[in-house]
Short mmCIF file of C-alpha atoms in Angstrom, two decimals:
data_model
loop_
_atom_site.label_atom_id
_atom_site.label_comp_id
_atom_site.label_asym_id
_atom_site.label_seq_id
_atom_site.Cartn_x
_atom_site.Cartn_y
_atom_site.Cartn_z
CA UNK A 1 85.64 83.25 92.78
CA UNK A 2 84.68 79.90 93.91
CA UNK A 3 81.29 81.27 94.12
CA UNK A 4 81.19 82.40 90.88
CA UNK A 5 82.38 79.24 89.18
CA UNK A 6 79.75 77.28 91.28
CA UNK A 7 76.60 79.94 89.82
CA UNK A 8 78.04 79.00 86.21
CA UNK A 9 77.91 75.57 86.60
CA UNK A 10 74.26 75.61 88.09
CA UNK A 11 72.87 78.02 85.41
CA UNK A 12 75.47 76.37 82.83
CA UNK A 13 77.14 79.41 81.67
CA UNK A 14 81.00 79.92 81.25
CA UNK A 15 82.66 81.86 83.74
CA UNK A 16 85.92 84.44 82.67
CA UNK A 17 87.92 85.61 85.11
CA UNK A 18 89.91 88.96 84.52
CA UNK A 19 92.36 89.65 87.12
CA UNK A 20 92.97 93.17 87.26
CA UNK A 21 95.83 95.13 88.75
CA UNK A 22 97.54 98.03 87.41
CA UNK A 23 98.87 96.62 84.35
CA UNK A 24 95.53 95.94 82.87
CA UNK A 25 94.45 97.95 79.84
CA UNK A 26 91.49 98.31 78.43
CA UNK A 27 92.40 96.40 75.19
CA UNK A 28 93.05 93.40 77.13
CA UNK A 29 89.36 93.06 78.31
CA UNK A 30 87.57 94.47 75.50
CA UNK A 31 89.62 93.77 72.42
CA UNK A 32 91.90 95.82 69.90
CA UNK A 33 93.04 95.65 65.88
CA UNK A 34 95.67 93.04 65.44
CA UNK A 35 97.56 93.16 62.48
CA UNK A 36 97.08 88.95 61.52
CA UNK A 37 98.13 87.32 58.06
CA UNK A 38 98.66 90.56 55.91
CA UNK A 39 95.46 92.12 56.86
CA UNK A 40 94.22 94.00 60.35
CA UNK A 41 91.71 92.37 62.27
CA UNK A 42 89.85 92.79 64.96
CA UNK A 43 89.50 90.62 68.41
CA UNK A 44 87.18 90.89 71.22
CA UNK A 45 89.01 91.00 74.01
CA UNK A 46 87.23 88.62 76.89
CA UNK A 47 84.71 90.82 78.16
CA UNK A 48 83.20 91.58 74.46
CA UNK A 49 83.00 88.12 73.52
CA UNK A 50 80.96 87.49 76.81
CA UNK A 51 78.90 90.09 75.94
CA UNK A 52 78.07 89.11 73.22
CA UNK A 53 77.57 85.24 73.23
CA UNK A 54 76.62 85.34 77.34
CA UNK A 55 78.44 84.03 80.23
CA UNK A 56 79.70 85.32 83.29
CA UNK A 57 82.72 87.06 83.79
CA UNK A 58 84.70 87.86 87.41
CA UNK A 59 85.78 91.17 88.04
CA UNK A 60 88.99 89.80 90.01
CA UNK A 61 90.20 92.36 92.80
CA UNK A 62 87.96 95.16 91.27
CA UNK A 63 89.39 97.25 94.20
CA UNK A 64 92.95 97.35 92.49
CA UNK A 65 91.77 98.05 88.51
CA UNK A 66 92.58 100.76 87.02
CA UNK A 67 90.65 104.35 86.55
CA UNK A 68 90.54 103.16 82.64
CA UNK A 69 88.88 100.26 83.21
CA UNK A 70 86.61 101.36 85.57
CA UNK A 71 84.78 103.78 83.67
CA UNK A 72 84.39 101.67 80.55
CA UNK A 73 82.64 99.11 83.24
CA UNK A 74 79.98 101.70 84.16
CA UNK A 75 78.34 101.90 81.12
CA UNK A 76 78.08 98.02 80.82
CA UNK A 77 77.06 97.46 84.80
CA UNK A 78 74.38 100.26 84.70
CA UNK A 79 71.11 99.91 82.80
CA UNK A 80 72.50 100.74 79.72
CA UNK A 81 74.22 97.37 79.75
CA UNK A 82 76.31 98.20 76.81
CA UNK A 83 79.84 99.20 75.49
CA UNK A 84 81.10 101.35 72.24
CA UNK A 85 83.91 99.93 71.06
CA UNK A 86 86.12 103.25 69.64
CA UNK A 87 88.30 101.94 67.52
CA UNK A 88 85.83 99.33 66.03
CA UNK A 89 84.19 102.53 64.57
CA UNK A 90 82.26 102.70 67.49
CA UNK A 91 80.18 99.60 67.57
CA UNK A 92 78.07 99.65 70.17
CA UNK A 93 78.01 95.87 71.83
CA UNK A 94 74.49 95.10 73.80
CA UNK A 95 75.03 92.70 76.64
CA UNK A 96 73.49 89.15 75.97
CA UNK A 97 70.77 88.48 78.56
CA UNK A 98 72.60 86.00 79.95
CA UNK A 99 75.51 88.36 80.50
CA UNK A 100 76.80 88.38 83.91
CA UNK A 101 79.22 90.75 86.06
CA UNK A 102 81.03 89.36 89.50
CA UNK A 103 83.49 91.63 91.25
CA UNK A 104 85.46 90.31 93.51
CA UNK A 105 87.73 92.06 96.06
CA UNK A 106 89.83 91.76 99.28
CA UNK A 107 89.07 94.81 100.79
CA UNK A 108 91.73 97.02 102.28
CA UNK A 109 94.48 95.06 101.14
CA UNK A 110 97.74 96.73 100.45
CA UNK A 111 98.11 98.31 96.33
CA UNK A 112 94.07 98.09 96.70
CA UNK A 113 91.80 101.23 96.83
CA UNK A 114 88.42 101.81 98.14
CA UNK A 115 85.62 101.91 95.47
CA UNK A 116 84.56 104.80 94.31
CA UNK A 117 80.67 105.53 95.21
CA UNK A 118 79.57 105.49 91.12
CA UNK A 119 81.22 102.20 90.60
CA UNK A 120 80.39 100.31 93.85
CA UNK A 121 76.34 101.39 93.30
CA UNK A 122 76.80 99.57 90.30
CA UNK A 123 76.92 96.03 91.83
CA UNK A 124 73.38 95.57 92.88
CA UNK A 125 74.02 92.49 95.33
CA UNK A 126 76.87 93.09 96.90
CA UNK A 127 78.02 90.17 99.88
CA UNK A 128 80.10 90.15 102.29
CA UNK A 129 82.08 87.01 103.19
CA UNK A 130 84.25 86.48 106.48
CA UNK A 131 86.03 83.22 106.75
CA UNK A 132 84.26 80.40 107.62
CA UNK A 133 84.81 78.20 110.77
CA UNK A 134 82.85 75.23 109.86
CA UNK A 135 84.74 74.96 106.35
CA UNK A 136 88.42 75.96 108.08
CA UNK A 137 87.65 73.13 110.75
CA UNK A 138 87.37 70.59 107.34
CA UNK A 139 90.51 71.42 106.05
CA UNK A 140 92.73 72.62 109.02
CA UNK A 141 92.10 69.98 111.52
CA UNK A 142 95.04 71.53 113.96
CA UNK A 143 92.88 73.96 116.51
CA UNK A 144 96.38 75.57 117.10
CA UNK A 145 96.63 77.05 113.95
CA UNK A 146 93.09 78.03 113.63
CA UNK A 147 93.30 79.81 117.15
CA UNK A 148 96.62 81.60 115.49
CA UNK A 149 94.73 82.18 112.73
CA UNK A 150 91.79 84.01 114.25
CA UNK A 151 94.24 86.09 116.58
CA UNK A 152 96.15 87.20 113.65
CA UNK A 153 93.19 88.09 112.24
CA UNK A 154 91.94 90.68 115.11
CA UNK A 155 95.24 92.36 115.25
CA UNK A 156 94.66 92.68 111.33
CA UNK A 157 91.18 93.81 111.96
CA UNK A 158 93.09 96.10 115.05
CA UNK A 159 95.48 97.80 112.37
CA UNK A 160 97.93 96.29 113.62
CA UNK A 161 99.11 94.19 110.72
CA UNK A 162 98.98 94.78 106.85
CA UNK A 163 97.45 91.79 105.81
CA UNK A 164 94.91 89.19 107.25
CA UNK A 165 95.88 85.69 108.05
CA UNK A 166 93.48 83.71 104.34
CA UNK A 167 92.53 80.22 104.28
CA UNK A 168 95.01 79.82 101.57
CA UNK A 169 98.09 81.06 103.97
CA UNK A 170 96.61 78.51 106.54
CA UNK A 171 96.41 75.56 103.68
CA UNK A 172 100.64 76.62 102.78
CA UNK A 173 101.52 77.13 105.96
CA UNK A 174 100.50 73.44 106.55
CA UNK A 175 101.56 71.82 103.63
CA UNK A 176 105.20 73.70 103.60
CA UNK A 177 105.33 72.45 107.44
CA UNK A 178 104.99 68.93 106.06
CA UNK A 179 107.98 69.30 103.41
#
């Protein structure tokens, strides 16, 4: 994410994150008829809007969104870079050429589910990112907990635990210690 929000600053373009998870329906992200002021209207839901006006938006834990979603994405991250919008009698929405798509995802995480080969070829640069000594050194000065860290880590990597040891557990761990 931070990645994300640091390519929108440098090509100044406003970043949207949608966090999805199974309670994420399709008219949250791409907009529905609201019934406003005596009349119905209707509003883009945050991935129209960016495609129409530009931006980039983050595809947050792609791995856990829902079938719905994810095949309303393929015809907007393939090179048809568009969407219909069916109950906006069928508008078809172009992307704006400075439309952008980020997924993001923890990968095997628990209530998470691999990628299915369609969607995943749709990301054309897809990186991989392991934590980072040199950065964990900055902020967790304690070599105990970073040695803890890294062995939690293998027996995560070993199957032996359900969820890896993040940065962010390291940063709460230390600041709870402190309370």
């Amino acid at each position: 994410n931070h990645l994300a929000e640091a390519l929108g600053a440098k090509v100044r373009q406003p970043v949207w994150s949608i966090g999805l998870n199974g309670g994420s329906t399709v008219e949250d992200i791409v907009g529905q008829p609201l019934f406003i002021n005596g009349s119905t209207v209707w509003v883009d839901g945050v991935l129209t809007y960016a495609m129409r006006h530009g931006g980039i938006i983050v595809l947050d834990e792609v791995n856990a969104c829902p079938n719905e979603i994810t095949f309303i994405l393929h015809q907007i991250l393939d090179n048809r870079r568009s969407l219909t919008l069916v109950q906006k009698g069928r508008e078809v929405v172009r992307a704006h050429r400075n439309f952008f798509v980020v997924g993001t995802m923890n990968p095997d995480y628990r209530g998470t589910k691999p990628l299915n080969e369609a969607f995943k070829d749709r990301f054309h640069v897809p990186l991989e990112l392991d934590y980072d000594d040199k950065v964990e050194k900055k902020l967790i000065p304690d070599e105990k907990i970073r040695e803890l860290a890294g062995k939690l880590r293998k027996m995560f990597k070993a199957g032996e635990l359900d969820s890896p040891c993040s940065t962010r557990m390291l940063l709460d761990y230390i600041e709870n210690k402190e309370l």
